[in-house]
Coordinates of C-alpha atoms in Angstrom, one line a residue:
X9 CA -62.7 15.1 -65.4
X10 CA -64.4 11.6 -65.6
X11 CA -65.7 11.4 -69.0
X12 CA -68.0 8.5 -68.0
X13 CA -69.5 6.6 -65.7
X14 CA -72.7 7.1 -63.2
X15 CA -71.8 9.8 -60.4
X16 CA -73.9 10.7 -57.5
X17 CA -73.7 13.1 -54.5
X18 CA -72.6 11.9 -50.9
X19 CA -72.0 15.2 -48.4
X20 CA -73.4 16.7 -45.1
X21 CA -73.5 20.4 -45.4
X22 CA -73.7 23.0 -42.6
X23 CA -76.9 25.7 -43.5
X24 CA -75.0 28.5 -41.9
X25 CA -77.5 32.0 -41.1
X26 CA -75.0 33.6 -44.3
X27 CA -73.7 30.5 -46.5
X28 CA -73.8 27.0 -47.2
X29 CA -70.5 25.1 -46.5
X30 CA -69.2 21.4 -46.4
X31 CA -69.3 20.0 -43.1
X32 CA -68.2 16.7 -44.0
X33 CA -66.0 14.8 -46.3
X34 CA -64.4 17.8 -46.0
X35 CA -60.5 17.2 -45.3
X36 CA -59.0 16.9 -42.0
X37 CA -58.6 20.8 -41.0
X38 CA -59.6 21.9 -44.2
X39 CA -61.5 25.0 -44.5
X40 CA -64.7 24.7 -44.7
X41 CA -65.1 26.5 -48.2
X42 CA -68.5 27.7 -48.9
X43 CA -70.6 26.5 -51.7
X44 CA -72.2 28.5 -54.7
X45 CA -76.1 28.1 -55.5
X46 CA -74.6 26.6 -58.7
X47 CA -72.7 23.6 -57.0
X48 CA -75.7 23.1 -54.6
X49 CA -78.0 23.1 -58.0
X50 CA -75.2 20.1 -59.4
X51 CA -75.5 17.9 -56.1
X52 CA -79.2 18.0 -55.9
X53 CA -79.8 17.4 -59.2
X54 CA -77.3 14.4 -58.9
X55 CA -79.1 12.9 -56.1
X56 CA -81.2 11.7 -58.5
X57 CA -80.2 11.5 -61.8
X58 CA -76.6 10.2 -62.3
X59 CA -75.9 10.7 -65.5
X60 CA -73.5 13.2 -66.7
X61 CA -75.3 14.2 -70.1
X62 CA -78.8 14.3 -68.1
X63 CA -77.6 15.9 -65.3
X64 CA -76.3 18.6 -67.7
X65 CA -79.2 18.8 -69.9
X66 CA -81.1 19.4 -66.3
X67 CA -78.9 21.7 -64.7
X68 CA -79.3 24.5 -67.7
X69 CA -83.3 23.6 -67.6
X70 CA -83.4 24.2 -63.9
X71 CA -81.0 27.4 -63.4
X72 CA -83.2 29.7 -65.9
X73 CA -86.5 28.3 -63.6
X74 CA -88.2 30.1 -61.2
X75 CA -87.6 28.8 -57.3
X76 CA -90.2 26.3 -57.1
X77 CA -93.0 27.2 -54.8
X78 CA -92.6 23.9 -53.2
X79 CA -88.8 24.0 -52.4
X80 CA -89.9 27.1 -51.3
X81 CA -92.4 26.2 -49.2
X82 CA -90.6 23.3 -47.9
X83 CA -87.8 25.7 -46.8
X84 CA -90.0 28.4 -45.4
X85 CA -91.7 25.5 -43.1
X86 CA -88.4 24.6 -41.1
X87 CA -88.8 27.4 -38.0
X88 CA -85.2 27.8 -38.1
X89 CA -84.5 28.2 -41.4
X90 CA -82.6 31.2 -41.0
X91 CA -80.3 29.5 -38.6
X92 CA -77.3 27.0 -38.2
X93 CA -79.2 23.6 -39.4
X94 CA -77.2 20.4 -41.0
X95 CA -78.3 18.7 -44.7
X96 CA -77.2 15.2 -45.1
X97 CA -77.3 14.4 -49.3
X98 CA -76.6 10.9 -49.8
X99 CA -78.1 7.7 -51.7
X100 CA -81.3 9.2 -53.1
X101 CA -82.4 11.2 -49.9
X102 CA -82.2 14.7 -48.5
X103 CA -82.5 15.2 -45.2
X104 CA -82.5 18.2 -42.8
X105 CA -81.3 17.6 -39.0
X106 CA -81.2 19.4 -36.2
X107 CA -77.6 20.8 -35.0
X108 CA -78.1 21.7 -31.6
X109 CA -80.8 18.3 -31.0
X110 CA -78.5 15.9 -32.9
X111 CA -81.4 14.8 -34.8
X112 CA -83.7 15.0 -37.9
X113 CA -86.7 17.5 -38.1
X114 CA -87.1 17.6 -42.2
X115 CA -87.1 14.6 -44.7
X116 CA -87.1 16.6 -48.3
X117 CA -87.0 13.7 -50.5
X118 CA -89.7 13.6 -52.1
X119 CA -89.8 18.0 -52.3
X120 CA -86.2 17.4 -54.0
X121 CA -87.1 14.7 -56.1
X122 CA -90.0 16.7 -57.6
X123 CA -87.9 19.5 -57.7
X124 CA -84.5 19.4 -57.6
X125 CA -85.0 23.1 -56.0
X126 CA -84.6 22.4 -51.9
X127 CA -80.9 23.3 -51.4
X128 CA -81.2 26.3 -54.1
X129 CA -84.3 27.1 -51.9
X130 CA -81.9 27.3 -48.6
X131 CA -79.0 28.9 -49.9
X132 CA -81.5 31.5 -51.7
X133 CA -82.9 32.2 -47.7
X134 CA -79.2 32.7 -47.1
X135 CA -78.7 35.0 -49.9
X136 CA -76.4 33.1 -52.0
X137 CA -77.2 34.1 -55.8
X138 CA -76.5 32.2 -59.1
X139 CA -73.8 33.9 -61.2
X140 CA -74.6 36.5 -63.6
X141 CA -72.7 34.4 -66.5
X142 CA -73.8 31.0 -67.0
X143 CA -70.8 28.6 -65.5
X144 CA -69.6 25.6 -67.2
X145 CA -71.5 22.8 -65.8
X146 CA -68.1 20.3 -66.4
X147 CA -65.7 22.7 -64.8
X148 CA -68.2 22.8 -61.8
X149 CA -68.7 18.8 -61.9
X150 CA -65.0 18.4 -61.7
X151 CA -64.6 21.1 -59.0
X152 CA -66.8 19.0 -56.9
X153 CA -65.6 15.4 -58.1
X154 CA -61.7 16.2 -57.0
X155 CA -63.3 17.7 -53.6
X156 CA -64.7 14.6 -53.4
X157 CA -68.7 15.6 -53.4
X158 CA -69.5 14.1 -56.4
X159 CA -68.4 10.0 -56.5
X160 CA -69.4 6.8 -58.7
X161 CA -72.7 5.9 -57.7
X162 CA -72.8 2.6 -55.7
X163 CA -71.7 -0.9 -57.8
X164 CA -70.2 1.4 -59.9
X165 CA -66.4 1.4 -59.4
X166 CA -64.0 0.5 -61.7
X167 CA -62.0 -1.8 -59.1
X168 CA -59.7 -3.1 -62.3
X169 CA -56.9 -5.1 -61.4
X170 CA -56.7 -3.7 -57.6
X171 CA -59.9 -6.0 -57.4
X172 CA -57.4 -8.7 -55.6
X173 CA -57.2 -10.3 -52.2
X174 CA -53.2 -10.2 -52.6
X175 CA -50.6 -7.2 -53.2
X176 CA -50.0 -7.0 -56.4
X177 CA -46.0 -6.9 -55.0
X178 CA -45.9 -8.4 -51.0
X179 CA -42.1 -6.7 -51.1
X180 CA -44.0 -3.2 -50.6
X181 CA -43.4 -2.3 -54.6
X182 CA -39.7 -3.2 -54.7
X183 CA -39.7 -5.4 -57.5
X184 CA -41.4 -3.1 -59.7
X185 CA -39.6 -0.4 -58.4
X186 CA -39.4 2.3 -55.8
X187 CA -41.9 1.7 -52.8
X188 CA -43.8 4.7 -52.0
X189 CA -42.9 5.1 -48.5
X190 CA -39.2 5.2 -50.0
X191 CA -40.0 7.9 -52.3
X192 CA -41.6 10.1 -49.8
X193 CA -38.3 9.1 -47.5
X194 CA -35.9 10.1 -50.1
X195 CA -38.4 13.8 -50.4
X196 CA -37.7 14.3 -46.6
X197 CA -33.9 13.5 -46.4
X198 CA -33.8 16.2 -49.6
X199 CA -35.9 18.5 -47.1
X200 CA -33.7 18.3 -44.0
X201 CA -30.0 17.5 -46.0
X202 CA -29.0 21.2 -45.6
X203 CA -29.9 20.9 -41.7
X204 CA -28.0 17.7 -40.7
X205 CA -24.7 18.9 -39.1
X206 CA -22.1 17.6 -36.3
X207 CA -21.8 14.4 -34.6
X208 CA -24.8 12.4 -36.1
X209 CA -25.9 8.6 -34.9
X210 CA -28.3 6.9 -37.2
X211 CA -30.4 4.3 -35.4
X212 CA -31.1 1.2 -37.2
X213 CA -28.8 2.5 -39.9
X214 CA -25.4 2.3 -41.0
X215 CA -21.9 4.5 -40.8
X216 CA -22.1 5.0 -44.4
X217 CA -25.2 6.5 -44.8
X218 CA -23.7 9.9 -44.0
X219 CA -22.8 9.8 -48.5
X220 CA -25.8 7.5 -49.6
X221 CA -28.0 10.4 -48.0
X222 CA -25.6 13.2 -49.0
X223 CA -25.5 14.7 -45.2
X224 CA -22.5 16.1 -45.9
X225 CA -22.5 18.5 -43.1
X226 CA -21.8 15.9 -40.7
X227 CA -18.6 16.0 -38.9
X228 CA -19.3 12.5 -37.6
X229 CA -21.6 9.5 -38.4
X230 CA -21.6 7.2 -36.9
X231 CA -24.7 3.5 -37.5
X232 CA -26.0 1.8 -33.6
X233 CA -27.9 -1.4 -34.4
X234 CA -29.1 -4.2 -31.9
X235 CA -26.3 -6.5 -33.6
X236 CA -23.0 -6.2 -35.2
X237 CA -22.8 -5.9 -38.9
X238 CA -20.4 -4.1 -41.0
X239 CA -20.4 -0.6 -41.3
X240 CA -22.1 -0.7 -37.7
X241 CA -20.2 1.5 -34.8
X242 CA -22.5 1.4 -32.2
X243 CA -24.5 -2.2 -31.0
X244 CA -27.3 -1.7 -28.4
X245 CA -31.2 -1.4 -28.1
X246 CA -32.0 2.4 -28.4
X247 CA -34.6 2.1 -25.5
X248 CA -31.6 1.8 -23.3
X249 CA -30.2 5.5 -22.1
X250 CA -26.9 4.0 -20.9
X251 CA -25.6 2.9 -24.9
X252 CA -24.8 6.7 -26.2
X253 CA -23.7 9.8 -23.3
X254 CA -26.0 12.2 -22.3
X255 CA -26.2 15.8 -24.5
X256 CA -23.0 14.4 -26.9
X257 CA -24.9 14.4 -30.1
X258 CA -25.8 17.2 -32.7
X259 CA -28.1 15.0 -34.6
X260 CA -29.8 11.9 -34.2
X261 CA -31.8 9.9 -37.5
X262 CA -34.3 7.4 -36.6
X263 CA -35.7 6.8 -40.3
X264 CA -38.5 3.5 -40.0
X265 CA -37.3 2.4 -36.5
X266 CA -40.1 3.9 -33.9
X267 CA -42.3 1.7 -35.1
X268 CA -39.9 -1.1 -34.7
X269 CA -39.9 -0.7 -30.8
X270 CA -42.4 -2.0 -28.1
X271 CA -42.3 1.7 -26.6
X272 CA -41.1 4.7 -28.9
X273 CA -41.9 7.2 -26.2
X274 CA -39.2 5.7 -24.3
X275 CA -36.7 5.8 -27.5
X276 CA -37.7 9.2 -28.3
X277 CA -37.0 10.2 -24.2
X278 CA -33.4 8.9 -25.1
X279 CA -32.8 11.0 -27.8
X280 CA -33.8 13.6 -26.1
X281 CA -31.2 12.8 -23.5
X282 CA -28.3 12.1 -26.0
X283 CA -28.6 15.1 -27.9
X284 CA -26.6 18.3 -26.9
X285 CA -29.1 21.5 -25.9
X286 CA -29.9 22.7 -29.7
X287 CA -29.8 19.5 -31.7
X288 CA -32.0 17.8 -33.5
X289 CA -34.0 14.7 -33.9
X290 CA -35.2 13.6 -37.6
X291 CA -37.4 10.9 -37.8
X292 CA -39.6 8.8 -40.4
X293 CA -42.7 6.3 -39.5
X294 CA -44.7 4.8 -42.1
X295 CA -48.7 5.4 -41.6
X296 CA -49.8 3.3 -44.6
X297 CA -47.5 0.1 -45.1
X298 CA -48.2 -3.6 -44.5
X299 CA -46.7 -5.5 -41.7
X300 CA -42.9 -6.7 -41.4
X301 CA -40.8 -7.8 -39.2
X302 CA -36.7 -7.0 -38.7
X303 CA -37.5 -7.5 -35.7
X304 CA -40.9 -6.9 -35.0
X305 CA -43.4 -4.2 -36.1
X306 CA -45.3 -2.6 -33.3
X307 CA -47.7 0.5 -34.2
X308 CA -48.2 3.0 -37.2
X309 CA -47.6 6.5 -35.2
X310 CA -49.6 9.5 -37.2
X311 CA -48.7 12.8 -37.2
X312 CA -50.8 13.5 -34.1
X313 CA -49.0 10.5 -32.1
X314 CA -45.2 12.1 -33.3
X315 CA -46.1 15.8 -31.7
X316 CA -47.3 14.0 -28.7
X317 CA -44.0 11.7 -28.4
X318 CA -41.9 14.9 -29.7
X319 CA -44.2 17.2 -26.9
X320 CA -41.3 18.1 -24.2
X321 CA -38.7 19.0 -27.4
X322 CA -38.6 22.6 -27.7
X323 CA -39.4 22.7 -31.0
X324 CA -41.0 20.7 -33.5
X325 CA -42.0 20.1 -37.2
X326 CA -44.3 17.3 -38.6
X327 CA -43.5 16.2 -42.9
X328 CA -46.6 14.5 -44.1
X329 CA -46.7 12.9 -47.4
X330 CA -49.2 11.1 -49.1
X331 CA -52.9 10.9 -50.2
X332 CA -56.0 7.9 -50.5
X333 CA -54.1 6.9 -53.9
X334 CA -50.5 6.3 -52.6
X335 CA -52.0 5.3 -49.9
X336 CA -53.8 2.5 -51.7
X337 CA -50.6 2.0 -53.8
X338 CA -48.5 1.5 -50.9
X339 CA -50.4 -0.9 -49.3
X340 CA -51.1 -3.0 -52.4
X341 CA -47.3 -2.6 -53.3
X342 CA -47.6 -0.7 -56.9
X343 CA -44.0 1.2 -56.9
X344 CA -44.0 5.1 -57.0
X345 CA -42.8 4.9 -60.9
X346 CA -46.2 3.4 -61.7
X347 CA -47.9 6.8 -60.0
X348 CA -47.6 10.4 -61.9
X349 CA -45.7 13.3 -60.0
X350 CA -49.6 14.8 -59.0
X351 CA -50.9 11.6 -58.3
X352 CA -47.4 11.1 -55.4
X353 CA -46.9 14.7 -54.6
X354 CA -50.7 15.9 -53.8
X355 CA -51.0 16.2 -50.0
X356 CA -53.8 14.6 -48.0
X357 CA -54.3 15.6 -44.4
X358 CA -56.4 12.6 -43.6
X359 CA -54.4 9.5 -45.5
X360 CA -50.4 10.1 -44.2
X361 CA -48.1 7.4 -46.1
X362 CA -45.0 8.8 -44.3
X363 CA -45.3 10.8 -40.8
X364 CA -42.1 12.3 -40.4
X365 CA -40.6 14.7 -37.7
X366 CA -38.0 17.4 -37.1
X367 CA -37.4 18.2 -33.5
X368 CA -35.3 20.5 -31.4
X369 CA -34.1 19.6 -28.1

């Protein structure tokens, strides 16, 4: 946990008629995981008072008090205390709305202030209890700090040398070392290596891919780029259904090229075309990466936008990697080296680095 620093509380929570539950800042279809009257005791009382020590101090105070009479009465005021109600807890203030109007009926403030007793007073209505054991007020803190509840109170982030109007490497990372788009790349091709098998065409990528990706199931493998290279079979644009034959292909990789063309629906429609009934489509977007050409770079698909392109294919599998670190990282160009294997490999729903697909014809 943060061992210093000024922390304050920033979430709207649902009142539910049983419990008392993030409604947001919680992740993208994350469950909405109730609170206990001990973490609703923490983020009131670091509404107001940010530091950790004093927060601390106040928490132990405040848990052996009696419900103030007038949290209490504050709570027993609202006529539908009993029922669904919202609680936004941000930048000093505490305020109740109104689910069903859209709007505020209740500004506890000053009741909290005073107090530090009005969301202990609603969760106590919804018969939530403190535990029998005191709890270890820095275990909770840093329960509520990683879920993101509990963040530096404003002016107070250490920006350090990401405080820069330039990447720190313009080459996405690659001259300090791996990008982070590339390592979460390299984790999907180590996903889908066992399932990559038969007559495979890599758009945008090369004949000898087949042993720099160790797809040694292959049979065939064959590169189809816009222009001749070496090591390139196959020269054509892959939003043309005429370059490849209908339903000859087992396997088609399309690893950072949908965002590459003007229409990916279109490209995706060919693959669908070229691929025999039961074979498969593998495919890599970045979502967090900064512009580039080769030739030109069109759109940043997310995970939604890949199931809807993917939605005829009878089956379908979305790979998402990444988090608001690596996300930052990527975009600012610090290599994946530079990042710890928890700080690369913990999964956010809401900040995608690499959207990748497997799909079944």
């Amino acid at each position: 946990m943060p061992k210093n620093g000024l922390f304050t509380s920033t979430v709207a929570l649902s009142a539910q008629p049983d419990r008392m539950c993030v409604q947001l800042g919680a992740a993208n279809g994350e469950e909405r995981l109730p609170l206990s009257l001990d973490m609703l005791l923490i983020l009131e009382i670091m509404l107001h008072e940010h530091d950790l020590a004093a927060a601390e101090a106040q928490f132990t105070a405040v848990r052996k008090a009696p419900l103030a009479a007038d949290a209490q009465g504050a709570v027993e005021e609202l006529s539908y205390s009993g029922n669904t109600c919202s609680v936004v807890v941000r930048r000093g203030s505490l305020i109740v709305r109104d689910d069903r109007k859209k709007a505020p009926v209740a500004d506890l403030t000053a009741q909290s202030r005073s107090t530090r007793q009005v969301l202990r007073a609603l969760g106590t209505r919804r018969n939530l209890s403190h535990d029998p054991e005191t709890p270890n007020f820095r275990e909770l803190f840093t329960e509520l700090h990683e879920r993101g509840l509990l963040v530096p109170q404003i002016g107070e982030i250490g920006w350090g040398q990401l405080r820069r109007l330039t990447p720190i490497c313009p080459a996405f990372g690659t001259s300090r070392g791996t990008p982070i788009d590339r390592h979460y790349l390299n984790q999907f091709i180590a996903e889908i290596r066992d399932l990559v098998q038969g007559d495979v065409v890599e758009i945008g990528g090369e004949d000898g891919n087949k042993d720099v990706y160790g797809f040694t199931r292959a049979s065939g493998y064959r590169g189809l780029d816009i222009k001749e290279a070496p090591g390139v079979s196959l020269v054509g644009d892959a939003a043309d259904p005429g370059i490849i034959p209908a339903d000859s292909l087992d396997g088609i990789i399309a690893f950072n090229v949908l965002e590459h063309t003007a229409r990916p629906w279109q490209v995706v429609d060919n693959m669908r075309q070229w691929l025999r009934r039961g074979g498969t489509a593998y495919c890599m977007v970045p979502s967090a990466q900064r512009l580039h050409g080769a030739p030109e770079d069109y759109w940043r698909p997310l995970p939604a936008a890949l199931r809807e392109m993917f939605g005829a294919w009878s089956e379908q599998t979305v790979h998402q990697y990444g988090n608001p670190l690596s996300a930052v990282a990527s975009l600012m160009g610090v290599a994946a080296e530079e990042l710890d294997a928890v700080e690369l490999g913990t999964y956010h729903p809401d900040y995608p680095v690499a959207s990748c697909i497997v799909a079944r014809k």
